[in-house]
Amino acid sequence: AQTVTQSQPEMSVQEAETVTLSCTYDTSESDYYLFWYKQPPSRQMILVIRQEAYKQQNATENRFSVNFQKAAKSFSLKISDSQLGDAAMYFCAYSRQGAQKLVFGQGTRLTINP
Amino acid sequence: KAGVTQTPRYLIKTRGQQVTLSCSPISGHRSVSWYQQTPGQGLQFLFEYFSETQRNKGNFPGRFSGRQFSNSRSEMNVSTLELGDSALYLCASSLGADYYGYTFGSGTRLTVV
């Protein structure tokens, strides 16, 4: 069974600085997708960034970028120029091609200090 | 474009009762999936429907069931509620393939007393 591990239950960073959230996953599949979701206190899960396993290039969305290391099965999220609105729970998720379901990590609570 | 709508937002039920939760997906999305979120177990997949057919199911007891209607709206039912069913239930909609990712609603907070 596929598993996703986020080893940092909590992280904090000063506003305007850069922070990296870690995620590792375990799978024997070759075709899959990886996601980072953000869950603020409003409870809604918001898609931050997505990576296709077959793409070697790391995905980037504005201040958010990933470091995808397929061989190491690592998928970290870097947030640059952190803003107060970035404070939330961040979940790393995996989806096997054709599975139509997400497997989530346990989450990392990110605090932004002003 | 309206997002994923889940109703109700909050629900309090008594042990042994049953409950029905509703999810309206984004217009044009034919896939709806459900997740249970608890502090202890995290986010766990319940089931996924596409064009009224259940395509995938998680490891939950038969008390948890769902269905999807022809307009893609979905309902989730939990019968004979137990205290451990207290959780945030999240619905996600998608165009139908993993590639597109999933858009989530704000969830229904179910409390069983």
mmCIF file of N, CA, C and O in Angstrom, chain A residues 17-107:
data_model
loop_
_atom_site.group_PDB
_atom_site.id
_atom_site.type_symbol
_atom_site.label_atom_id
_atom_site.label_comp_id
_atom_site.label_asym_id
_atom_site.label_seq_id
_atom_site.Cartn_x
_atom_site.Cartn_y
_atom_site.Cartn_z
ATOM 1 N N GLU A 17 10.488 35.263 5.056
ATOM 2 C CA GLU A 17 11.561 34.299 4.897
ATOM 3 C C GLU A 17 11.070 33.078 4.113
ATOM 4 O O GLU A 17 9.902 32.978 3.727
ATOM 5 N N THR A 18 11.984 32.160 3.875
ATOM 6 C CA THR A 18 11.689 30.948 3.102
ATOM 7 C C THR A 18 11.618 29.743 4.024
ATOM 8 O O THR A 18 12.393 29.630 4.979
ATOM 9 N N VAL A 19 10.670 28.861 3.751
ATOM 10 C CA VAL A 19 10.516 27.648 4.554
ATOM 11 C C VAL A 19 10.305 26.462 3.621
ATOM 12 O O VAL A 19 9.723 26.596 2.543
ATOM 13 N N THR A 20 10.817 25.309 4.032
ATOM 14 C CA THR A 20 10.672 24.081 3.248
ATOM 15 C C THR A 20 9.993 23.008 4.077
ATOM 16 O O THR A 20 10.435 22.703 5.194
ATOM 17 N N LEU A 21 8.917 22.458 3.545
ATOM 18 C CA LEU A 21 8.178 21.372 4.204
ATOM 19 C C LEU A 21 8.539 20.057 3.529
ATOM 20 O O LEU A 21 8.550 19.983 2.293
ATOM 21 N N SER A 22 8.785 19.038 4.327
ATOM 22 C CA SER A 22 9.257 17.762 3.798
ATOM 23 C C SER A 22 8.125 16.752 3.614
ATOM 24 O O SER A 22 7.137 16.765 4.359
ATOM 25 N N CYS A 23 8.299 15.894 2.628
ATOM 26 C CA CYS A 23 7.342 14.825 2.366
ATOM 27 C C CYS A 23 8.074 13.683 1.681
ATOM 28 O O CYS A 23 8.833 13.904 0.735
ATOM 29 N N THR A 24 7.867 12.486 2.178
ATOM 30 C CA THR A 24 8.365 11.305 1.486
ATOM 31 C C THR A 24 7.196 10.367 1.263
ATOM 32 O O THR A 24 6.191 10.422 1.981
ATOM 33 N N TYR A 25 7.324 9.512 0.274
ATOM 34 C CA TYR A 25 6.225 8.597 -0.037
ATOM 35 C C TYR A 25 6.803 7.250 -0.441
ATOM 36 O O TYR A 25 7.979 7.138 -0.790
ATOM 37 N N ASP A 26 5.962 6.274 -0.354
ATOM 38 C CA ASP A 26 6.394 4.922 -0.688
ATOM 39 C C ASP A 26 5.437 4.347 -1.717
ATOM 40 O O ASP A 26 4.221 4.280 -1.482
ATOM 41 N N THR A 27 5.946 3.959 -2.848
ATOM 42 C CA THR A 27 5.133 3.362 -3.895
ATOM 43 C C THR A 27 6.013 2.522 -4.806
ATOM 44 O O THR A 27 7.205 2.806 -4.957
ATOM 45 N N SER A 28 5.406 1.527 -5.415
ATOM 46 C CA SER A 28 6.104 0.725 -6.420
ATOM 47 C C SER A 28 5.607 1.083 -7.816
ATOM 48 O O SER A 28 6.060 0.507 -8.809
ATOM 49 N N GLU A 29 4.698 2.045 -7.882
ATOM 50 C CA GLU A 29 4.139 2.465 -9.157
ATOM 51 C C GLU A 29 5.090 3.427 -9.864
ATOM 52 O O GLU A 29 5.922 4.080 -9.223
ATOM 53 N N SER A 30 4.944 3.530 -11.183
ATOM 54 C CA SER A 30 5.765 4.469 -11.942
ATOM 55 C C SER A 30 4.955 5.680 -12.408
ATOM 56 O O SER A 30 5.514 6.746 -12.653
ATOM 57 N N ASP A 31 3.653 5.501 -12.505
ATOM 58 C CA ASP A 31 2.784 6.601 -12.946
ATOM 59 C C ASP A 31 1.938 7.077 -11.775
ATOM 60 O O ASP A 31 1.048 6.356 -11.312
ATOM 61 N N TYR A 32 2.207 8.290 -11.342
ATOM 62 C CA TYR A 32 1.454 8.821 -10.214
ATOM 63 C C TYR A 32 1.562 10.330 -10.198
ATOM 64 O O TYR A 32 2.309 10.941 -10.980
ATOM 65 N N TYR A 33 0.809 10.929 -9.308
ATOM 66 C CA TYR A 33 0.785 12.377 -9.157
ATOM 67 C C TYR A 33 0.990 12.713 -7.686
ATOM 68 O O TYR A 33 0.567 11.968 -6.797
ATOM 69 N N LEU A 34 1.607 13.844 -7.461
ATOM 70 C CA LEU A 34 1.839 14.315 -6.100
ATOM 71 C C LEU A 34 1.271 15.717 -5.963
ATOM 72 O O LEU A 34 1.319 16.520 -6.907
ATOM 73 N N PHE A 35 0.728 15.986 -4.794
ATOM 74 C CA PHE A 35 0.069 17.262 -4.562
ATOM 75 C C PHE A 35 0.463 17.821 -3.185
ATOM 76 O O PHE A 35 0.752 17.070 -2.253
ATOM 77 N N TRP A 36 0.422 19.126 -3.087
ATOM 78 C CA TRP A 36 0.442 19.795 -1.792
ATOM 79 C C TRP A 36 -0.875 20.555 -1.663
ATOM 80 O O TRP A 36 -1.243 21.331 -2.554
ATOM 81 N N TYR A 37 -1.547 20.298 -0.542
ATOM 82 C CA TYR A 37 -2.783 20.991 -0.234
ATOM 83 C C TYR A 37 -2.576 21.811 1.031
ATOM 84 O O TYR A 37 -1.842 21.424 1.936
ATOM 85 N N LYS A 38 -3.281 22.925 1.105
ATOM 86 C CA LYS A 38 -3.248 23.818 2.261
ATOM 87 C C LYS A 38 -4.635 23.808 2.881
ATOM 88 O O LYS A 38 -5.644 23.890 2.171
ATOM 89 N N GLN A 39 -4.703 23.689 4.209
ATOM 90 C CA GLN A 39 -5.980 23.714 4.900
ATOM 91 C C GLN A 39 -5.943 24.786 5.989
ATOM 92 O O GLN A 39 -5.440 24.563 7.073
ATOM 93 N N PRO A 40 -6.488 25.967 5.695
ATOM 94 C CA PRO A 40 -6.560 27.027 6.709
ATOM 95 C C PRO A 40 -7.669 26.718 7.704
ATOM 96 O O PRO A 40 -8.377 25.733 7.549
ATOM 97 N N PRO A 41 -7.853 27.552 8.711
ATOM 98 C CA PRO A 41 -8.921 27.316 9.696
ATOM 99 C C PRO A 41 -10.321 27.240 9.086
ATOM 100 O O PRO A 41 -11.223 26.685 9.696
ATOM 101 N N SER A 42 -10.496 27.763 7.897
ATOM 102 C CA SER A 42 -11.795 27.665 7.228
ATOM 103 C C SER A 42 -12.130 26.228 6.837
ATOM 104 O O SER A 42 -13.251 25.932 6.426
ATOM 105 N N ARG A 43 -11.163 25.333 6.957
ATOM 106 C CA ARG A 43 -11.303 23.881 6.742
ATOM 107 C C ARG A 43 -11.206 23.450 5.284
ATOM 108 O O ARG A 43 -10.996 22.287 5.009
ATOM 109 N N GLN A 44 -11.385 24.369 4.347
ATOM 110 C CA GLN A 44 -11.357 23.951 2.949
ATOM 111 C C GLN A 44 -9.934 23.615 2.522
ATOM 112 O O GLN A 44 -9.005 24.385 2.740
ATOM 113 N N MET A 45 -9.783 22.466 1.892
ATOM 114 C CA MET A 45 -8.489 22.053 1.363
ATOM 115 C C MET A 45 -8.263 22.775 0.033
ATOM 116 O O MET A 45 -9.077 22.672 -0.876
ATOM 117 N N ILE A 46 -7.155 23.491 -0.060
ATOM 118 C CA ILE A 46 -6.853 24.276 -1.251
ATOM 119 C C ILE A 46 -5.617 23.700 -1.924
ATOM 120 O O ILE A 46 -4.578 23.530 -1.282
ATOM 121 N N LEU A 47 -5.731 23.407 -3.206
ATOM 122 C CA LEU A 47 -4.596 22.869 -3.949
ATOM 123 C C LEU A 47 -3.537 23.950 -4.114
ATOM 124 O O LEU A 47 -3.803 25.026 -4.635
ATOM 125 N N VAL A 48 -2.323 23.649 -3.683
ATOM 126 C CA VAL A 48 -1.216 24.595 -3.776
ATOM 127 C C VAL A 48 -0.398 24.348 -5.038
ATOM 128 O O VAL A 48 -0.107 25.271 -5.803
ATOM 129 N N ILE A 49 -0.055 23.075 -5.246
ATOM 130 C CA ILE A 49 0.813 22.751 -6.364
ATOM 131 C C ILE A 49 0.699 21.269 -6.683
ATOM 132 O O ILE A 49 0.361 20.468 -5.795
ATOM 133 N N ARG A 50 0.958 20.919 -7.933
ATOM 134 C CA ARG A 50 0.802 19.537 -8.397
ATOM 135 C C ARG A 50 2.032 19.150 -9.218
ATOM 136 O O ARG A 50 2.593 19.970 -9.943
ATOM 137 N N GLN A 51 2.415 17.879 -9.103
ATOM 138 C CA GLN A 51 3.573 17.382 -9.852
ATOM 139 C C GLN A 51 3.235 16.042 -10.473
ATOM 140 O O GLN A 51 2.743 15.136 -9.785
ATOM 141 N N GLU A 52 3.495 15.905 -11.766
ATOM 142 C CA GLU A 52 3.332 14.602 -12.415
ATOM 143 C C GLU A 52 4.647 13.844 -12.303
ATOM 144 O O GLU A 52 5.714 14.422 -12.557
ATOM 145 N N ALA A 53 4.571 12.589 -11.960
ATOM 146 C CA ALA A 53 5.791 11.813 -11.720
ATOM 147 C C ALA A 53 6.656 11.684 -12.961
ATOM 148 O O ALA A 53 7.879 11.552 -12.875
ATOM 149 N N TYR A 54 6.046 11.703 -14.148
ATOM 150 C CA TYR A 54 6.811 11.511 -15.373
ATOM 151 C C TYR A 54 7.569 12.771 -15.796
ATOM 152 O O TYR A 54 8.405 12.739 -16.689
ATOM 153 N N LYS A 55 7.259 13.888 -15.131
ATOM 154 C CA LYS A 55 7.937 15.143 -15.453
ATOM 155 C C LYS A 55 9.147 15.327 -14.534
ATOM 156 O O LYS A 55 9.025 15.289 -13.314
ATOM 157 N N GLN A 56 10.300 15.536 -15.138
ATOM 158 C CA GLN A 56 11.501 15.747 -14.335
ATOM 159 C C GLN A 56 11.573 17.171 -13.787
ATOM 160 O O GLN A 56 12.162 17.408 -12.742
ATOM 161 N N GLN A 57 10.958 18.103 -14.520
ATOM 162 C CA GLN A 57 11.025 19.495 -14.100
ATOM 163 C C GLN A 57 10.154 19.705 -12.870
ATOM 164 O O GLN A 57 8.998 19.268 -12.816
ATOM 165 N N ASN A 58 10.706 20.403 -11.887
ATOM 166 C CA ASN A 58 9.965 20.695 -10.682
ATOM 167 C C ASN A 58 8.869 21.729 -10.943
ATOM 168 O O ASN A 58 9.097 22.734 -11.621
ATOM 169 N N ALA A 59 7.689 21.491 -10.373
ATOM 170 C CA ALA A 59 6.572 22.413 -10.544
ATOM 171 C C ALA A 59 6.783 23.694 -9.729
ATOM 172 O O ALA A 59 7.393 23.668 -8.653
ATOM 173 N N THR A 60 6.276 24.793 -10.260
ATOM 174 C CA THR A 60 6.360 26.093 -9.589
ATOM 175 C C THR A 60 5.050 26.828 -9.773
ATOM 176 O O THR A 60 4.469 26.807 -10.869
ATOM 177 N N GLU A 61 4.570 27.436 -8.691
ATOM 178 C CA GLU A 61 3.376 28.272 -8.726
ATOM 179 C C GLU A 61 3.656 29.518 -7.892
ATOM 180 O O GLU A 61 3.530 29.512 -6.670
ATOM 181 N N ASN A 62 4.064 30.570 -8.553
ATOM 182 C CA ASN A 62 4.354 31.839 -7.879
ATOM 183 C C ASN A 62 5.400 31.628 -6.777
ATOM 184 O O ASN A 62 6.524 31.264 -7.065
ATOM 185 N N ARG A 63 5.037 31.828 -5.515
ATOM 186 C CA ARG A 63 6.013 31.709 -4.416
ATOM 187 C C ARG A 63 6.212 30.263 -3.968
ATOM 188 O O ARG A 63 7.038 29.995 -3.082
ATOM 189 N N PHE A 64 5.468 29.359 -4.555
ATOM 190 C CA PHE A 64 5.518 27.957 -4.146
ATOM 191 C C PHE A 64 6.255 27.134 -5.197
ATOM 192 O O PHE A 64 5.975 27.253 -6.398
ATOM 193 N N SER A 65 7.170 26.318 -4.754
ATOM 194 C CA SER A 65 7.880 25.419 -5.666
ATOM 195 C C SER A 65 8.141 24.111 -4.939
ATOM 196 O O SER A 65 8.095 24.041 -3.710
ATOM 197 N N VAL A 66 8.388 23.072 -5.742
ATOM 198 C CA VAL A 66 8.660 21.768 -5.144
ATOM 199 C C VAL A 66 10.044 21.301 -5.565
ATOM 200 O O VAL A 66 10.592 21.731 -6.576
ATOM 201 N N ASN A 67 10.598 20.420 -4.747
ATOM 202 C CA ASN A 67 11.819 19.702 -5.083
ATOM 203 C C ASN A 67 11.421 18.231 -5.157
ATOM 204 O O ASN A 67 11.247 17.571 -4.125
ATOM 205 N N PHE A 68 11.241 17.739 -6.367
ATOM 206 C CA PHE A 68 10.775 16.376 -6.601
ATOM 207 C C PHE A 68 11.974 15.497 -6.906
ATOM 208 O O PHE A 68 12.653 15.685 -7.924
ATOM 209 N N GLN A 69 12.243 14.560 -6.040
ATOM 210 C CA GLN A 69 13.335 13.606 -6.202
ATOM 211 C C GLN A 69 12.712 12.211 -6.328
ATOM 212 O O GLN A 69 12.436 11.550 -5.323
ATOM 213 N N LYS A 70 12.495 11.794 -7.574
ATOM 214 C CA LYS A 70 11.737 10.560 -7.798
ATOM 215 C C LYS A 70 12.445 9.335 -7.230
ATOM 216 O O LYS A 70 11.824 8.470 -6.621
ATOM 217 N N ALA A 71 13.738 9.240 -7.446
ATOM 218 C CA ALA A 71 14.478 8.066 -6.978
ATOM 219 C C ALA A 71 14.458 7.980 -5.449
ATOM 220 O O ALA A 71 14.346 6.897 -4.875
ATOM 221 N N ALA A 72 14.521 9.114 -4.808
ATOM 222 C CA ALA A 72 14.504 9.162 -3.345
ATOM 223 C C ALA A 72 13.087 9.156 -2.805
ATOM 224 O O ALA A 72 12.887 9.076 -1.589
ATOM 225 N N LYS A 73 12.088 9.264 -3.678
ATOM 226 C CA LYS A 73 10.673 9.339 -3.310
ATOM 227 C C LYS A 73 10.459 10.463 -2.298
ATOM 228 O O LYS A 73 9.884 10.272 -1.216
ATOM 229 N N SER A 74 10.935 11.627 -2.697
ATOM 230 C CA SER A 74 10.848 12.807 -1.861
ATOM 231 C C SER A 74 10.164 13.926 -2.631
ATOM 232 O O SER A 74 10.393 14.102 -3.831
ATOM 233 N N PHE A 75 9.334 14.703 -1.930
ATOM 234 C CA PHE A 75 8.542 15.745 -2.591
ATOM 235 C C PHE A 75 8.375 16.893 -1.601
ATOM 236 O O PHE A 75 7.376 16.982 -0.916
ATOM 237 N N SER A 76 9.349 17.775 -1.526
ATOM 238 C CA SER A 76 9.298 18.859 -0.553
ATOM 239 C C SER A 76 8.712 20.125 -1.176
ATOM 240 O O SER A 76 8.805 20.346 -2.379
ATOM 241 N N LEU A 77 8.114 20.942 -0.332
ATOM 242 C CA LEU A 77 7.484 22.195 -0.762
ATOM 243 C C LEU A 77 8.271 23.367 -0.198
ATOM 244 O O LEU A 77 8.502 23.428 1.014
ATOM 245 N N LYS A 78 8.665 24.269 -1.068
ATOM 246 C CA LYS A 78 9.358 25.473 -0.635
ATOM 247 C C LYS A 78 8.434 26.668 -0.805
ATOM 248 O O LYS A 78 7.875 26.879 -1.881
ATOM 249 N N ILE A 79 8.291 27.432 0.267
ATOM 250 C CA ILE A 79 7.494 28.649 0.229
ATOM 251 C C ILE A 79 8.450 29.826 0.401
ATOM 252 O O ILE A 79 9.129 29.945 1.424
ATOM 253 N N SER A 80 8.514 30.647 -0.610
ATOM 254 C CA SER A 80 9.393 31.813 -0.569
ATOM 255 C C SER A 80 8.613 33.050 -0.132
ATOM 256 O O SER A 80 7.400 33.127 -0.349
ATOM 257 N N ASP A 81 9.328 34.015 0.488
ATOM 258 C CA ASP A 81 8.688 35.268 0.894
ATOM 259 C C ASP A 81 7.389 34.968 1.657
ATOM 260 O O ASP A 81 6.300 35.421 1.282
ATOM 261 N N SER A 82 7.503 34.213 2.727
ATOM 262 C CA SER A 82 6.326 33.776 3.485
ATOM 263 C C SER A 82 5.446 34.946 3.907
ATOM 264 O O SER A 82 5.941 36.004 4.319
ATOM 265 N N GLN A 83 4.152 34.734 3.797
ATOM 266 C CA GLN A 83 3.177 35.752 4.165
ATOM 267 C C GLN A 83 2.274 35.217 5.272
ATOM 268 O O GLN A 83 2.110 34.006 5.433
ATOM 269 N N LEU A 84 1.671 36.140 6.023
ATOM 270 C CA LEU A 84 0.814 35.731 7.136
ATOM 271 C C LEU A 84 -0.310 34.813 6.662
ATOM 272 O O LEU A 84 -0.730 33.904 7.364
ATOM 273 N N GLY A 85 -0.782 35.044 5.459
ATOM 274 C CA GLY A 85 -1.860 34.225 4.908
ATOM 275 C C GLY A 85 -1.434 32.809 4.557
ATOM 276 O O GLY A 85 -2.281 31.976 4.238
ATOM 277 N N ASP A 86 -0.149 32.528 4.629
ATOM 278 C CA ASP A 86 0.331 31.164 4.349
ATOM 279 C C ASP A 86 0.165 30.248 5.564
ATOM 280 O O ASP A 86 0.336 29.039 5.455
ATOM 281 N N ALA A 87 -0.149 30.825 6.705
ATOM 282 C CA ALA A 87 -0.327 30.013 7.912
ATOM 283 C C ALA A 87 -1.493 29.052 7.735
ATOM 284 O O ALA A 87 -2.607 29.461 7.390
ATOM 285 N N ALA A 88 -1.228 27.775 7.926
ATOM 286 C CA ALA A 88 -2.245 26.739 7.694
ATOM 287 C C ALA A 88 -1.627 25.368 7.969
ATOM 288 O O ALA A 88 -0.434 25.250 8.242
ATOM 289 N N MET A 89 -2.470 24.344 7.863
ATOM 290 C CA MET A 89 -1.980 22.956 7.802
ATOM 291 C C MET A 89 -1.669 22.657 6.344
ATOM 292 O O MET A 89 -2.458 22.992 5.454
ATOM 293 N N TYR A 90 -0.535 22.031 6.109
ATOM 294 C CA TYR A 90 -0.153 21.645 4.761
ATOM 295 C C TYR A 90 -0.089 20.127 4.670
ATOM 296 O O TYR A 90 0.568 19.475 5.481
ATOM 297 N N PHE A 91 -0.772 19.601 3.661
ATOM 298 C CA PHE A 91 -0.820 18.162 3.474
ATOM 299 C C PHE A 91 -0.174 17.790 2.141
ATOM 300 O O PHE A 91 -0.491 18.377 1.100
ATOM 301 N N CYS A 92 0.667 16.798 2.202
ATOM 302 C CA CYS A 92 1.242 16.204 1.012
ATOM 303 C C CYS A 92 0.332 15.028 0.636
ATOM 304 O O CYS A 92 -0.144 14.296 1.521
ATOM 305 N N ALA A 93 0.066 14.842 -0.654
ATOM 306 C CA ALA A 93 -0.836 13.773 -1.067
ATOM 307 C C ALA A 93 -0.321 13.091 -2.323
ATOM 308 O O ALA A 93 0.324 13.717 -3.175
ATOM 309 N N TYR A 94 -0.643 11.816 -2.436
ATOM 310 C CA TYR A 94 -0.218 10.968 -3.557
ATOM 311 C C TYR A 94 -1.448 10.370 -4.210
ATOM 312 O O TYR A 94 -2.428 10.019 -3.529
ATOM 313 N N SER A 95 -1.383 10.260 -5.529
ATOM 314 C CA SER A 95 -2.458 9.603 -6.246
ATOM 315 C C SER A 95 -1.865 8.743 -7.342
ATOM 316 O O SER A 95 -1.149 9.249 -8.213
ATOM 317 N N ARG A 96 -2.147 7.457 -7.282
ATOM 318 C CA ARG A 96 -1.691 6.551 -8.329
ATOM 319 C C ARG A 96 -2.534 6.759 -9.576
ATOM 320 O O ARG A 96 -3.745 6.961 -9.492
ATOM 321 N N GLN A 97 -1.899 6.689 -10.717
ATOM 322 C CA GLN A 97 -2.612 6.832 -11.983
ATOM 323 C C GLN A 97 -3.782 5.860 -12.018
ATOM 324 O O GLN A 97 -3.612 4.658 -11.851
ATOM 325 N N GLY A 98 -4.977 6.378 -12.205
ATOM 326 C CA GLY A 98 -6.164 5.543 -12.317
ATOM 327 C C GLY A 98 -6.832 5.161 -11.015
ATOM 328 O O GLY A 98 -7.888 4.542 -11.012
ATOM 329 N N ALA A 99 -6.260 5.558 -9.885
ATOM 330 C CA ALA A 99 -6.809 5.145 -8.596
ATOM 331 C C ALA A 99 -8.004 5.991 -8.174
ATOM 332 O O ALA A 99 -8.832 5.551 -7.391
ATOM 333 N N GLN A 100 -8.080 7.200 -8.679
ATOM 334 C CA GLN A 100 -9.161 8.132 -8.299
ATOM 335 C C GLN A 100 -9.279 8.331 -6.801
ATOM 336 O O GLN A 100 -10.374 8.466 -6.256
ATOM 337 N N LYS A 101 -8.151 8.354 -6.122
ATOM 338 C CA LYS A 101 -8.185 8.672 -4.706
ATOM 339 C C LYS A 101 -6.834 9.249 -4.283
ATOM 340 O O LYS A 101 -5.804 8.987 -4.905
ATOM 341 N N LEU A 102 -6.872 10.024 -3.228
ATOM 342 C CA LEU A 102 -5.673 10.623 -2.673
ATOM 343 C C LEU A 102 -5.277 9.913 -1.384
ATOM 344 O O LEU A 102 -6.134 9.575 -0.565
ATOM 345 N N VAL A 103 -3.986 9.719 -1.233
ATOM 346 C CA VAL A 103 -3.432 9.226 0.029
ATOM 347 C C VAL A 103 -2.672 10.399 0.645
ATOM 348 O O VAL A 103 -1.756 10.940 0.021
ATOM 349 N N PHE A 104 -3.077 10.779 1.840
ATOM 350 C CA PHE A 104 -2.526 11.969 2.477
ATOM 351 C C PHE A 104 -1.486 11.626 3.537
ATOM 352 O O PHE A 104 -1.548 10.581 4.188
ATOM 353 N N GLY A 105 -0.552 12.561 3.723
ATOM 354 C CA GLY A 105 0.322 12.510 4.883
ATOM 355 C C GLY A 105 -0.422 13.073 6.082
ATOM 356 O O GLY A 105 -1.568 13.500 5.981
ATOM 357 N N GLN A 106 0.252 13.078 7.239
ATOM 358 C CA GLN A 106 -0.383 13.513 8.470
ATOM 359 C C GLN A 106 -0.451 15.029 8.616
ATOM 360 O O GLN A 106 -1.119 15.535 9.521
ATOM 361 N N GLY A 107 0.239 15.734 7.768
ATOM 362 C CA GLY A 107 0.157 17.186 7.777
ATOM 363 C C GLY A 107 1.263 17.869 8.564
ATOM 364 O O GLY A 107 1.845 17.284 9.488
#
